[in-house]
Coordinates of N, CA and C in Angstrom, one line a residue:
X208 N 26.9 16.2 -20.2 CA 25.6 15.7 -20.6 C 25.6 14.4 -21.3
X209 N 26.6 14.4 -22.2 CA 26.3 13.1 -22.9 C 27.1 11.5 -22.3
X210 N 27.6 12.2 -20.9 CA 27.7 10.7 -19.8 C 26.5 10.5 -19.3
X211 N 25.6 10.9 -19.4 CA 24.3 10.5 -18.8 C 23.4 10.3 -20.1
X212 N 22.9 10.4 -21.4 CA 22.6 9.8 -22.2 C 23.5 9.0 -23.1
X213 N 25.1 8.4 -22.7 CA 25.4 7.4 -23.5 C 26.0 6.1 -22.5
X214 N 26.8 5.5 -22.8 CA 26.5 4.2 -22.4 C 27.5 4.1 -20.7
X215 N 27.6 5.2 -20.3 CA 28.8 4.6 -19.2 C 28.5 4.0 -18.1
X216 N 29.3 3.4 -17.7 CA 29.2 2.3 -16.8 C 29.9 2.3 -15.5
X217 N 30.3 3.2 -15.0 CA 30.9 4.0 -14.1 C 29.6 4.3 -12.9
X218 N 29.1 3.7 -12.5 CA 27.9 4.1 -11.8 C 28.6 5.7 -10.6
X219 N 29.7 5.4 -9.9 CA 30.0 6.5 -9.0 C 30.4 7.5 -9.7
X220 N 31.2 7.5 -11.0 CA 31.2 9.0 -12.0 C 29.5 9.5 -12.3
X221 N 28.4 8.7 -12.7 CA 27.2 8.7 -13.1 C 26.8 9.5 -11.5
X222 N 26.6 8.9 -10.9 CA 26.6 9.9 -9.7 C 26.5 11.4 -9.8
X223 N 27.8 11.6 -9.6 CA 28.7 12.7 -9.4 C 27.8 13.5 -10.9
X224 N 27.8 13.0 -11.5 CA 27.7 13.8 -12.7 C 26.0 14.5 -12.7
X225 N 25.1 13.2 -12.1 CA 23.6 13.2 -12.0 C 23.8 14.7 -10.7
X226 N 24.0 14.4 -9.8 CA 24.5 15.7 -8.3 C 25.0 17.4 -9.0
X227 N 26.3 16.9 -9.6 CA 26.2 18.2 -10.6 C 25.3 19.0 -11.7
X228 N 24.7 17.8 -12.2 CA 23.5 18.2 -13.3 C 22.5 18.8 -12.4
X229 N 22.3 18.3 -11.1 CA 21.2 18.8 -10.3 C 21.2 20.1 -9.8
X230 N 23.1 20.7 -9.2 CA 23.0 21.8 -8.6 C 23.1 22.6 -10.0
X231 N 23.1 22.6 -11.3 CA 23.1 23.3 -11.9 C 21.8 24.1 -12.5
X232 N 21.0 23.2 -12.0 CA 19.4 23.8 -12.7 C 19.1 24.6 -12.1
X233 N 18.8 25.1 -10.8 CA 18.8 26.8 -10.7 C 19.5 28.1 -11.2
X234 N 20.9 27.7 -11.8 CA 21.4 28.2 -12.6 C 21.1 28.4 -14.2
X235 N 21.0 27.6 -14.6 CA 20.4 27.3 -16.4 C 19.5 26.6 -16.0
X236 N 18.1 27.1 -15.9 CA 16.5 26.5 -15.6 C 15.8 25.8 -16.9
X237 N 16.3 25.8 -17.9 CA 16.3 25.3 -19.3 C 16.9 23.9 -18.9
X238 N 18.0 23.3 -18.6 CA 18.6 22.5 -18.3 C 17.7 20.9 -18.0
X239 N 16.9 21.9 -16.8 CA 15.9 20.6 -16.4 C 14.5 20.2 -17.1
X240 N 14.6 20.5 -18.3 CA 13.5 20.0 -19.3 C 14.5 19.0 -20.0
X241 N 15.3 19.3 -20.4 CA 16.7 18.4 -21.1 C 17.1 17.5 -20.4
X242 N 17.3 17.2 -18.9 CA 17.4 16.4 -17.9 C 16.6 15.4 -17.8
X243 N 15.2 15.5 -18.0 CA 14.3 14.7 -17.3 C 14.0 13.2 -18.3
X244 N 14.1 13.4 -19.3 CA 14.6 11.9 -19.6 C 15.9 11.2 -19.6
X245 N 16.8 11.6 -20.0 CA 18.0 10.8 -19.2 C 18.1 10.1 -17.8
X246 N 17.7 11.2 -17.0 CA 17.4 11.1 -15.3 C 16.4 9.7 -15.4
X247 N 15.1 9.6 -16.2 CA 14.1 9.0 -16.0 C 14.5 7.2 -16.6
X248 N 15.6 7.7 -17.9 CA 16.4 6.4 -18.2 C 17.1 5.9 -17.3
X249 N 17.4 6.0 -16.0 CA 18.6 5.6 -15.7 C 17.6 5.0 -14.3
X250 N 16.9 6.0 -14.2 CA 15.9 5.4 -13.2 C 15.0 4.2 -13.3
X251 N 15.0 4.0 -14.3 CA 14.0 2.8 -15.4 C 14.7 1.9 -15.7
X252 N 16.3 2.1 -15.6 CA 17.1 1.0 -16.3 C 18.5 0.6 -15.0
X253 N 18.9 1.7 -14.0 CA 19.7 0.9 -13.4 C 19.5 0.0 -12.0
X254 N 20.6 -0.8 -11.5 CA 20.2 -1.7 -10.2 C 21.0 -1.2 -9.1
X255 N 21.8 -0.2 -9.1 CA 22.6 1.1 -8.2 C 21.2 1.7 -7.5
X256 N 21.1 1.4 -6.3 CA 20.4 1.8 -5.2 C 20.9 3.4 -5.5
X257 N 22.2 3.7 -5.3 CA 22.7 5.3 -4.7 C 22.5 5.7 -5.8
X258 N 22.5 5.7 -7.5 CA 22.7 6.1 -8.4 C 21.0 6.0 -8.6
X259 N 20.2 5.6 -8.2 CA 18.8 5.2 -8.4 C 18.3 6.6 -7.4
X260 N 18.4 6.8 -6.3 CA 18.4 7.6 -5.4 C 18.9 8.8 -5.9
X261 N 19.5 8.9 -6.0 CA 20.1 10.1 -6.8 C 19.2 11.1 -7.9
X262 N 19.3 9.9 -9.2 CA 18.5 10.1 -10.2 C 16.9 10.5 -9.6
X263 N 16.2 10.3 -9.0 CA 15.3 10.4 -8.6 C 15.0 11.6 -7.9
X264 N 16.1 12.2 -6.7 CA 16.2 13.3 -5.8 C 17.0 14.1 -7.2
X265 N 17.4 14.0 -8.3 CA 17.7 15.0 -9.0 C 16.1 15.3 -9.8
X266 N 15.6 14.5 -10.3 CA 14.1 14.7 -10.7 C 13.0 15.5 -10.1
X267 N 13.1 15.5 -9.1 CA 12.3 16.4 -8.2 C 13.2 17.6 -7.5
X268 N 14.3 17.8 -8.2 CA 15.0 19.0 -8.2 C 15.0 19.9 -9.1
X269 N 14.5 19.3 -10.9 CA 14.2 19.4 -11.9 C 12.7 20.0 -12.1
X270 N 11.6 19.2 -11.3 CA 10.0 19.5 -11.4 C 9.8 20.7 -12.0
X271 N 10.4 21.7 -10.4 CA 9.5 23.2 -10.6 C 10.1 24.2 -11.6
X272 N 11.0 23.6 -12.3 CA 11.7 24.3 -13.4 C 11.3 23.9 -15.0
X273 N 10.3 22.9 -14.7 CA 9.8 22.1 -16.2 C 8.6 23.1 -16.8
X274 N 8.2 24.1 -16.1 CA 7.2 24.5 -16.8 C 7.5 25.4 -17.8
X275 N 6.7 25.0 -19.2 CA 6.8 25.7 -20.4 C 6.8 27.5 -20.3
X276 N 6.7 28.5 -21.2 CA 6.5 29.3 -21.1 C 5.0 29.6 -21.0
X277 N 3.6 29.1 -21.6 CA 2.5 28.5 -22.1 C 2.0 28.2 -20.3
X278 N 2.8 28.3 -19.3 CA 2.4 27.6 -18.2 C 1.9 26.1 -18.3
X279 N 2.7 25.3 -19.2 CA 2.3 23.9 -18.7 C 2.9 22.8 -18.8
X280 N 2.7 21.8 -18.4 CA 4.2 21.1 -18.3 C 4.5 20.1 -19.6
X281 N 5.5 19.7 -19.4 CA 6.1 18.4 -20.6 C 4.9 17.6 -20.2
X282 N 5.1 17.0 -21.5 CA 3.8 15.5 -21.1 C 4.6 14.4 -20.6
X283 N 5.7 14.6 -20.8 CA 6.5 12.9 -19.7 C 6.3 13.5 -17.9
X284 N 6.1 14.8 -17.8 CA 6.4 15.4 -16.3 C 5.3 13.4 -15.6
X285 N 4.6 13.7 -16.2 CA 3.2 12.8 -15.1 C 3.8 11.6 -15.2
X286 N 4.5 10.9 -15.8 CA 4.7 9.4 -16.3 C 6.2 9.4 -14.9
X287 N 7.0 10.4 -15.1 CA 8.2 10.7 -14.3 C 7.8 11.1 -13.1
X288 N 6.9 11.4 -12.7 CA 6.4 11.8 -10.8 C 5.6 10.4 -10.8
X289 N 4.9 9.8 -11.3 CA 4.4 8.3 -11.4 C 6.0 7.4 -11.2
X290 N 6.3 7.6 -12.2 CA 7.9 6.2 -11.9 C 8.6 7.1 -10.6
X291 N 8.8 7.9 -9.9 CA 9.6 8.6 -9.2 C 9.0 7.8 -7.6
X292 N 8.1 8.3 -7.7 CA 6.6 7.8 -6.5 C 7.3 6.5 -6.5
X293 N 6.8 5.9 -7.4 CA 7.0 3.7 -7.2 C 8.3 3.6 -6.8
X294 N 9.5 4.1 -7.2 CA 10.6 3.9 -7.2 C 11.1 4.5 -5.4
X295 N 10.4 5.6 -5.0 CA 10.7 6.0 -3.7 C 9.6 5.1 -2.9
X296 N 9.1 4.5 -3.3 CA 8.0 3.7 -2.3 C 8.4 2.0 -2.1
X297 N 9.2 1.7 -3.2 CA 10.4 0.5 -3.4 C 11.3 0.5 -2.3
X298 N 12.1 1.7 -2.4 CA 13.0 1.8 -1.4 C 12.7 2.3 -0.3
X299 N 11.3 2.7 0.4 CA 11.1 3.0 1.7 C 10.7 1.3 1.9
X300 N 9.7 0.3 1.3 CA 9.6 -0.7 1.5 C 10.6 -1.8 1.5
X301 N 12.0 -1.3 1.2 CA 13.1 -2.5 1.2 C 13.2 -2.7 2.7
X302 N 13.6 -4.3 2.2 CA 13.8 -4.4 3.8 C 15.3 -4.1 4.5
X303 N 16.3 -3.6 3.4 CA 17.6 -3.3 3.9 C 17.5 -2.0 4.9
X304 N 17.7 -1.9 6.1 CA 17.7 -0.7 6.8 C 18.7 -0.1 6.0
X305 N 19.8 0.0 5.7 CA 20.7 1.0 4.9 C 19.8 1.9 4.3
X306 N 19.2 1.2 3.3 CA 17.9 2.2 2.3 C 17.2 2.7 2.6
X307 N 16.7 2.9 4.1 CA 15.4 3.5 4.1 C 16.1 5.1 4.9

């Protein structure tokens, strides 16, 4: 956990690590409340297409597991399906065919 909120620079370990953090949240559903800002940092701050893709497809792997006990969600959920949206609508608009 703390390669994804501290400084590494390893974008393909960052990966790996974002993919593992992801298959774990059906497992420990607690997990992806603790996730969603880091995920949201990396999504906001790196220039890694696949690690940007990633972070993003782990976020909406995250969603349906954010709800409180209270039934209702974190207040970053809306700000993080807002940057998620722009960020998938960037890369269906790039003009690299690789990306889309």
């Amino acid at each position: 956990f703390d390669l994804l909120t501290g400084s590494a620079t390893n974008n393909w370990m960052l990966i790996k690590v974002v993919k593992l953090m992801g298959r774990l949240v059906p497992q420990e559903p607690r997990l992806a409340r603790k996730l969603l800002e880091p995920l949201g940092k990396i999504v906001r701050e790196t220039q890694a297409k696949s690690l940007l893709y990633e972070s993003v497809y782990t976020i909406t792997l995250c969603l349906p597991y954010c709800t409180k006990a209270d039934g209702t969600l974190p207040s970053n959920v809306p700000i993080l399906v807002q940057l998620c949206h722009k960020t998938l609508h960037e890369l269906v608009e790039e003009s690299d065919p690789n990306l889309k």
